[in-house]
mmCIF file of C-alpha atoms and ligand atoms in Angstrom:
data_model
loop_
_atom_site.group_PDB
_atom_site.id
_atom_site.type_symbol
_atom_site.label_atom_id
_atom_site.label_comp_id
_atom_site.label_asym_id
_atom_site.label_seq_id
_atom_site.Cartn_x
_atom_site.Cartn_y
_atom_site.Cartn_z
ATOM 1 C CA MET U 30 69.630 -13.640 -76.910
ATOM 2 C CA THR U 31 72.712 -13.003 -75.528
ATOM 3 C CA GLU U 32 75.115 -11.145 -77.291
ATOM 4 C CA ARG U 33 76.841 -8.301 -78.076
ATOM 5 C CA THR U 34 75.639 -6.522 -81.220
ATOM 6 C CA SER U 35 77.152 -2.890 -80.444
ATOM 7 C CA GLY U 36 79.553 -1.570 -83.461
ATOM 8 C CA ILE U 37 80.805 -3.298 -86.097
ATOM 9 C CA ARG U 38 78.951 -6.325 -84.624
ATOM 10 C CA SER U 39 75.645 -5.149 -86.029
ATOM 11 C CA VAL U 40 76.627 -5.535 -89.355
ATOM 12 C CA LEU U 41 76.637 -8.833 -88.458
ATOM 13 C CA SER U 42 72.839 -10.312 -87.947
ATOM 14 C CA VAL U 43 72.989 -9.068 -91.691
ATOM 15 C CA PRO U 44 72.316 -12.778 -93.606
ATOM 16 C CA ALA U 45 75.130 -11.685 -96.439
ATOM 17 C CA ALA U 46 78.048 -10.077 -93.540
ATOM 18 C CA TYR U 47 78.177 -12.442 -91.665
ATOM 19 C CA GLU U 48 77.879 -15.695 -95.005
ATOM 20 C CA LEU U 49 81.249 -12.820 -95.590
ATOM 21 C CA LEU U 50 82.764 -12.630 -92.794
ATOM 22 C CA GLN U 51 82.620 -16.327 -91.852
ATOM 23 C CA ARG U 52 84.141 -17.868 -95.669
ATOM 24 C CA ALA U 53 86.979 -14.835 -94.793
ATOM 25 C CA LEU U 54 88.232 -16.181 -91.161
ATOM 26 C CA GLY U 55 87.894 -19.798 -92.749
ATOM 27 C CA SER U 56 84.629 -20.922 -91.509
ATOM 28 C CA PRO U 57 83.812 -23.739 -94.383
ATOM 29 C CA ASN U 58 87.126 -25.734 -92.613
ATOM 30 C CA VAL U 59 84.638 -25.031 -89.651
ATOM 31 C CA ARG U 60 81.694 -26.861 -91.412
ATOM 32 C CA GLN U 61 83.777 -29.384 -92.990
ATOM 33 C CA GLU U 62 85.705 -30.232 -90.070
ATOM 34 C CA TYR U 63 82.691 -30.474 -88.091
ATOM 35 C CA VAL U 64 80.512 -32.222 -90.502
ATOM 36 C CA LYS U 65 82.339 -34.279 -90.744
ATOM 37 C CA GLN U 66 84.359 -35.804 -88.316
ATOM 38 C CA HIS U 67 82.084 -35.119 -85.302
ATOM 39 C CA VAL U 68 78.011 -35.276 -86.601
ATOM 40 C CA ARG U 69 78.513 -37.877 -89.687
ATOM 41 C CA PRO U 70 75.205 -37.658 -90.498
ATOM 42 C CA ALA U 71 73.643 -40.887 -93.131
ATOM 43 C CA GLU U 72 71.740 -40.679 -95.416
ATOM 44 C CA GLY U 73 67.737 -40.363 -94.572
ATOM 45 C CA ASP U 74 68.990 -39.545 -90.638
ATOM 46 C CA ARG U 75 66.944 -37.128 -88.874
ATOM 47 C CA VAL U 76 68.242 -33.673 -88.285
ATOM 48 C CA LEU U 77 66.916 -31.065 -85.540
ATOM 49 C CA ASP U 78 69.528 -27.422 -85.882
ATOM 50 C CA ILE U 79 68.279 -24.698 -83.058
ATOM 51 C CA GLY U 80 70.602 -21.792 -83.689
ATOM 52 C CA CYS U 81 70.233 -22.522 -87.448
ATOM 53 C CA GLY U 82 71.673 -19.329 -89.203
ATOM 54 C CA PRO U 83 71.342 -18.829 -92.947
ATOM 55 C CA GLY U 84 71.528 -22.724 -92.544
ATOM 56 C CA ASP U 85 74.913 -22.572 -94.092
ATOM 57 C CA ILE U 86 75.547 -26.161 -92.927
ATOM 58 C CA LEU U 87 72.848 -28.071 -94.965
ATOM 59 C CA ALA U 88 75.463 -27.815 -98.017
ATOM 60 C CA TYR U 89 77.626 -30.136 -95.948
ATOM 61 C CA PHE U 90 74.833 -32.254 -95.264
ATOM 62 C CA PRO U 91 73.931 -35.882 -97.685
ATOM 63 C CA GLU U 92 69.974 -36.430 -98.288
ATOM 64 C CA VAL U 93 68.616 -35.559 -94.805
ATOM 65 C CA THR U 94 65.657 -34.395 -92.884
ATOM 66 C CA TYR U 95 66.566 -30.869 -91.868
ATOM 67 C CA VAL U 96 64.499 -29.480 -89.432
ATOM 68 C CA GLY U 97 65.800 -25.669 -88.890
ATOM 69 C CA VAL U 98 65.073 -22.774 -86.446
ATOM 70 C CA ASP U 99 66.461 -19.623 -85.005
ATOM 71 C CA PRO U 100 64.930 -16.348 -83.241
ATOM 72 C CA SER U 101 66.214 -13.955 -86.445
ATOM 73 C CA PRO U 102 64.008 -13.670 -88.962
ATOM 74 C CA ALA U 103 66.433 -12.041 -91.471
ATOM 75 C CA TYR U 104 68.349 -15.331 -90.836
ATOM 76 C CA ILE U 105 65.284 -18.475 -91.623
ATOM 77 C CA ALA U 106 64.249 -16.122 -94.512
ATOM 78 C CA SER U 107 67.702 -16.530 -95.937
ATOM 79 C CA ALA U 108 67.630 -19.760 -95.049
ATOM 80 C CA THR U 109 63.801 -20.446 -96.635
ATOM 81 C CA ARG U 110 64.946 -18.850 -99.832
ATOM 82 C CA ARG U 111 68.028 -20.586 -100.340
ATOM 83 C CA PHE U 112 67.844 -23.933 -98.778
ATOM 84 C CA SER U 113 63.837 -24.274 -99.187
ATOM 85 C CA GLY U 114 64.189 -28.061 -100.985
ATOM 86 C CA LYS U 115 67.012 -29.097 -98.505
ATOM 87 C CA GLY U 116 64.897 -28.758 -95.206
ATOM 88 C CA MET U 117 61.919 -26.669 -93.181
ATOM 89 C CA PHE U 118 63.164 -23.699 -91.897
ATOM 90 C CA SER U 119 60.983 -21.623 -88.937
ATOM 91 C CA VAL U 120 61.770 -18.427 -86.588
ATOM 92 C CA ALA U 121 62.132 -19.664 -83.105
ATOM 93 C CA GLY U 122 64.927 -19.793 -80.043
ATOM 94 C CA VAL U 123 65.573 -21.956 -77.644
ATOM 95 C CA ASP U 124 63.069 -21.076 -75.040
ATOM 96 C CA ASP U 125 60.224 -21.695 -77.708
ATOM 97 C CA LEU U 126 60.646 -25.065 -78.619
ATOM 98 C CA ASP U 127 58.446 -28.114 -77.044
ATOM 99 C CA ALA U 128 59.968 -31.110 -77.546
ATOM 100 C CA LYS U 129 56.378 -32.668 -77.799
ATOM 101 C CA GLU U 130 55.414 -30.807 -81.000
ATOM 102 C CA LEU U 131 59.262 -31.615 -82.431
ATOM 103 C CA GLY U 132 59.070 -34.988 -83.023
ATOM 104 C CA GLU U 133 62.127 -37.308 -83.248
ATOM 105 C CA PHE U 134 65.622 -36.582 -84.494
ATOM 106 C CA ASP U 135 68.997 -38.523 -84.943
ATOM 107 C CA LEU U 136 70.740 -35.672 -84.594
ATOM 108 C CA VAL U 137 70.472 -32.117 -82.591
ATOM 109 C CA ILE U 138 73.292 -30.155 -83.840
ATOM 110 C CA ALA U 139 73.930 -26.618 -82.489
ATOM 111 C CA LYS U 140 76.439 -25.009 -83.884
ATOM 112 C CA GLY U 141 77.808 -21.763 -82.935
ATOM 113 C CA VAL U 142 75.099 -21.227 -80.460
ATOM 114 C CA LEU U 143 75.467 -22.007 -76.830
ATOM 115 C CA HIS U 144 77.590 -18.850 -76.562
ATOM 116 C CA HIS U 145 75.024 -16.681 -77.064
ATOM 117 C CA ILE U 146 72.500 -18.388 -74.698
ATOM 118 C CA ASP U 147 73.052 -18.152 -70.803
ATOM 119 C CA ASP U 148 73.239 -21.186 -68.121
ATOM 120 C CA ASP U 149 68.996 -21.367 -67.937
ATOM 121 C CA GLN U 150 68.690 -21.901 -72.207
ATOM 122 C CA ALA U 151 71.501 -23.619 -72.479
ATOM 123 C CA THR U 152 70.210 -26.355 -70.340
ATOM 124 C CA LYS U 153 66.583 -25.983 -71.938
ATOM 125 C CA LEU U 154 67.828 -26.644 -75.310
ATOM 126 C CA PHE U 155 70.658 -29.844 -73.800
ATOM 127 C CA SER U 156 66.620 -31.148 -72.121
ATOM 128 C CA VAL U 157 64.602 -30.731 -75.552
ATOM 129 C CA ALA U 158 67.709 -32.150 -77.487
ATOM 130 C CA ALA U 159 67.818 -35.277 -75.218
ATOM 131 C CA GLN U 160 64.211 -35.654 -75.324
ATOM 132 C CA VAL U 161 63.484 -35.645 -79.234
ATOM 133 C CA LEU U 162 66.324 -38.107 -79.839
ATOM 134 C CA ALA U 163 66.452 -41.333 -81.049
ATOM 135 C CA PRO U 164 67.706 -44.121 -78.679
ATOM 136 C CA ALA U 165 70.826 -44.084 -80.141
ATOM 137 C CA GLY U 166 70.841 -40.665 -81.504
ATOM 138 C CA ARG U 167 73.098 -37.736 -80.502
ATOM 139 C CA VAL U 168 73.492 -34.513 -80.074
ATOM 140 C CA VAL U 169 76.705 -32.042 -81.354
ATOM 141 C CA THR U 170 77.829 -28.622 -80.421
ATOM 142 C CA LEU U 171 80.670 -26.851 -81.478
ATOM 143 C CA ASP U 172 81.408 -23.236 -79.958
ATOM 144 C CA PRO U 173 84.250 -21.158 -79.070
ATOM 145 C CA GLY U 174 85.800 -21.389 -76.057
ATOM 146 C CA PHE U 175 88.339 -21.474 -73.105
ATOM 147 C CA ALA U 176 90.607 -24.218 -72.434
ATOM 148 C CA PRO U 177 94.114 -25.549 -71.221
ATOM 149 C CA GLY U 178 97.225 -24.899 -73.865
ATOM 150 C CA GLN U 179 95.175 -22.375 -75.785
ATOM 151 C CA SER U 180 97.421 -18.791 -76.987
ATOM 152 C CA ALA U 181 97.143 -15.766 -75.475
ATOM 153 C CA LEU U 182 95.552 -14.397 -78.922
ATOM 154 C CA SER U 183 93.374 -17.011 -79.634
ATOM 155 C CA ARG U 184 92.212 -16.216 -75.936
ATOM 156 C CA PHE U 185 92.190 -12.925 -76.827
ATOM 157 C CA MET U 186 89.768 -13.212 -80.062
ATOM 158 C CA VAL U 187 87.679 -16.397 -78.988
ATOM 159 C CA GLY U 188 86.953 -12.983 -75.834
ATOM 160 C CA GLN U 189 86.049 -10.738 -78.924
ATOM 161 C CA ASP U 190 82.962 -12.700 -79.811
ATOM 162 C CA ARG U 191 79.840 -11.463 -80.070
ATOM 163 C CA GLY U 192 78.601 -14.247 -77.929
ATOM 164 C CA ALA U 193 78.358 -13.100 -74.108
ATOM 165 C CA ASN U 194 78.523 -16.130 -73.192
ATOM 166 C CA VAL U 195 81.516 -18.040 -74.452
ATOM 167 C CA ARG U 196 82.650 -19.958 -72.007
ATOM 168 C CA SER U 197 85.659 -22.653 -70.263
ATOM 169 C CA GLU U 198 85.454 -26.559 -71.882
ATOM 170 C CA GLN U 199 85.083 -27.659 -68.362
ATOM 171 C CA ARG U 200 81.682 -25.156 -67.807
ATOM 172 C CA TYR U 201 80.151 -26.140 -71.620
ATOM 173 C CA VAL U 202 80.882 -30.072 -70.632
ATOM 174 C CA GLU U 203 78.768 -29.755 -67.252
ATOM 175 C CA LEU U 204 75.916 -28.520 -68.453
ATOM 176 C CA ALA U 205 75.561 -30.914 -70.676
ATOM 177 C CA ARG U 206 76.111 -33.922 -68.237
ATOM 178 C CA ALA U 207 73.686 -32.493 -66.447
ATOM 179 C CA CYS U 208 71.114 -34.015 -69.428
ATOM 180 C CA PHE U 209 73.309 -37.145 -70.202
ATOM 181 C CA ASP U 210 75.436 -39.616 -69.625
ATOM 182 C CA ASN U 211 77.568 -39.544 -71.928
ATOM 183 C CA VAL U 212 79.772 -36.206 -73.129
ATOM 184 C CA GLN U 213 83.085 -36.281 -74.971
ATOM 185 C CA SER U 214 84.840 -32.822 -75.841
ATOM 186 C CA THR U 215 86.996 -32.239 -78.336
ATOM 187 C CA VAL U 216 88.998 -29.296 -77.806
ATOM 188 C CA HIS U 217 90.690 -27.945 -81.766
ATOM 189 C CA HIS U 218 93.176 -24.475 -82.104
ATOM 190 C CA ARG U 219 93.431 -24.459 -85.583
ATOM 191 C CA LEU U 220 90.358 -24.385 -87.138
ATOM 192 C CA LEU U 221 89.950 -20.981 -88.731
ATOM 193 C CA ARG U 222 93.054 -19.250 -90.551
ATOM 194 C CA ILE U 223 93.592 -17.003 -87.081
ATOM 195 C CA PRO U 224 94.467 -18.788 -83.710
ATOM 196 C CA TYR U 225 90.877 -19.162 -82.359
ATOM 197 C CA THR U 226 89.723 -22.439 -80.031
ATOM 198 C CA HIS U 227 86.860 -24.374 -80.003
ATOM 199 C CA VAL U 228 85.157 -26.551 -78.263
ATOM 200 C CA ILE U 229 82.918 -29.826 -80.064
ATOM 201 C CA LEU U 230 80.731 -31.752 -77.159
ATOM 202 C CA ASP U 231 78.993 -35.232 -78.388
ATOM 203 C CA CYS U 232 76.147 -36.597 -76.414
ATOM 204 C CA ALA U 233 74.013 -39.056 -75.692
ATOM 205 C CA ALA U 234 72.483 -41.678 -73.285
ATOM 206 C CA PRO U 235 69.950 -38.910 -72.029
ATOM 207 C CA LYS U 236 69.422 -39.113 -68.830
ATOM 208 C CA PRO U 237 65.080 -39.188 -67.407
ATOM 209 C CA ILE U 238 63.764 -36.583 -67.551
ATOM 210 C CA ASP U 239 62.777 -36.305 -64.125
ATOM 211 C CA ASP U 240 66.457 -36.371 -63.499
ATOM 212 C CA MET U 241 67.429 -33.106 -65.562
ATOM 213 C CA PRO U 242 67.849 -29.776 -63.905
ATOM 214 C CA ASP U 243 64.926 -26.846 -64.170
ATOM 215 C CA PRO U 244 63.983 -25.635 -66.324
ATOM 216 C CA VAL U 245 62.904 -28.425 -68.735
ATOM 217 C CA GLY U 246 60.332 -28.298 -71.563
HETATM 218 C C1 LIG V 318 77.506 -18.021 -84.300
HETATM 219 S S1 LIG V 318 75.372 -17.437 -85.131
HETATM 220 C C2 LIG V 318 76.063 -19.559 -85.666
HETATM 221 C C3 LIG V 318 74.350 -20.336 -86.939
HETATM 222 C C4 LIG V 318 74.690 -21.379 -87.827
HETATM 223 N N1 LIG V 318 74.310 -22.520 -86.277
HETATM 224 C C5 LIG V 318 75.739 -21.632 -88.423
HETATM 225 O O1 LIG V 318 76.588 -21.970 -87.532
HETATM 226 O O2 LIG V 318 76.328 -20.509 -88.931
HETATM 227 C C6 LIG V 318 74.924 -17.892 -83.985
HETATM 228 C C7 LIG V 318 73.396 -18.224 -84.508
HETATM 229 O O3 LIG V 318 72.429 -18.580 -82.887
HETATM 230 C C8 LIG V 318 70.986 -18.378 -82.792
HETATM 231 N N2 LIG V 318 70.779 -17.213 -82.021
HETATM 232 C C9 LIG V 318 71.104 -16.927 -80.875
HETATM 233 N N3 LIG V 318 70.305 -16.992 -79.577
HETATM 234 C C10 LIG V 318 69.442 -18.077 -79.654
HETATM 235 C C11 LIG V 318 68.466 -18.517 -78.950
HETATM 236 N N4 LIG V 318 68.117 -18.228 -77.943
HETATM 237 N N5 LIG V 318 67.735 -20.015 -79.232
HETATM 238 C C12 LIG V 318 67.841 -20.950 -80.527
HETATM 239 N N6 LIG V 318 69.591 -19.795 -81.767
HETATM 240 C C13 LIG V 318 69.634 -18.816 -80.816
HETATM 241 C C14 LIG V 318 71.325 -16.643 -83.320
HETATM 242 O O4 LIG V 318 70.048 -15.927 -84.464
HETATM 243 C C15 LIG V 318 72.171 -16.947 -84.922
HETATM 244 O O5 LIG V 318 71.642 -17.708 -85.791
#
């Protein structure tokens, strides 16, 4: 994982501290917008959440079949303790995922993950997601990003993120387009209580596996 973890940022690997900061900044609003307006889950959907963290997104979903994976044992322990009746959780990062073992999903989500991983890992994430999607399935991601129309303060705040791979909207789209024919991006500047820019990707129509770049897996 590519992450800046020195100083105050190290506290955020503790699930309770992470959730406290998220609430203070207004993260419930981000989750609400992301799930209701962009992910749009339907009851009974099969959902794969890559980089699920402590699993808080589940509170915004209807009854779905949910599989959450994250490389952090502490986050997975927290998610399992709080949401075991609503989903299945396991310790795994993008590099550990094997599309052939995962099954089929109507939705693949990765909220706040792309900016923590490098380009090869992002390509692996999109290629695995493309391979496990049901025919009408979609992949929906959300990350901090740099985008036209962004204020200087938002640009500064986004640059302070723990993730070492915050990208431009255009670069996030390029990475997704390597694996999907249909990629729509949306930029939000005011979902948090502070000036901050989020880039949401909605990806459909996976390319044939032979047309995807390496590494695939
Ligand atoms: C900002 S948190 C987001 C957590 C959760 N999706 C949420 O929205 O609350 C970023 C997450 O990405 C996970 N992550 C970092 N590197 C990863 C990797 N290589 N593969 C999968 N997840 C990763 C971290 O463990 C962390 O849980």
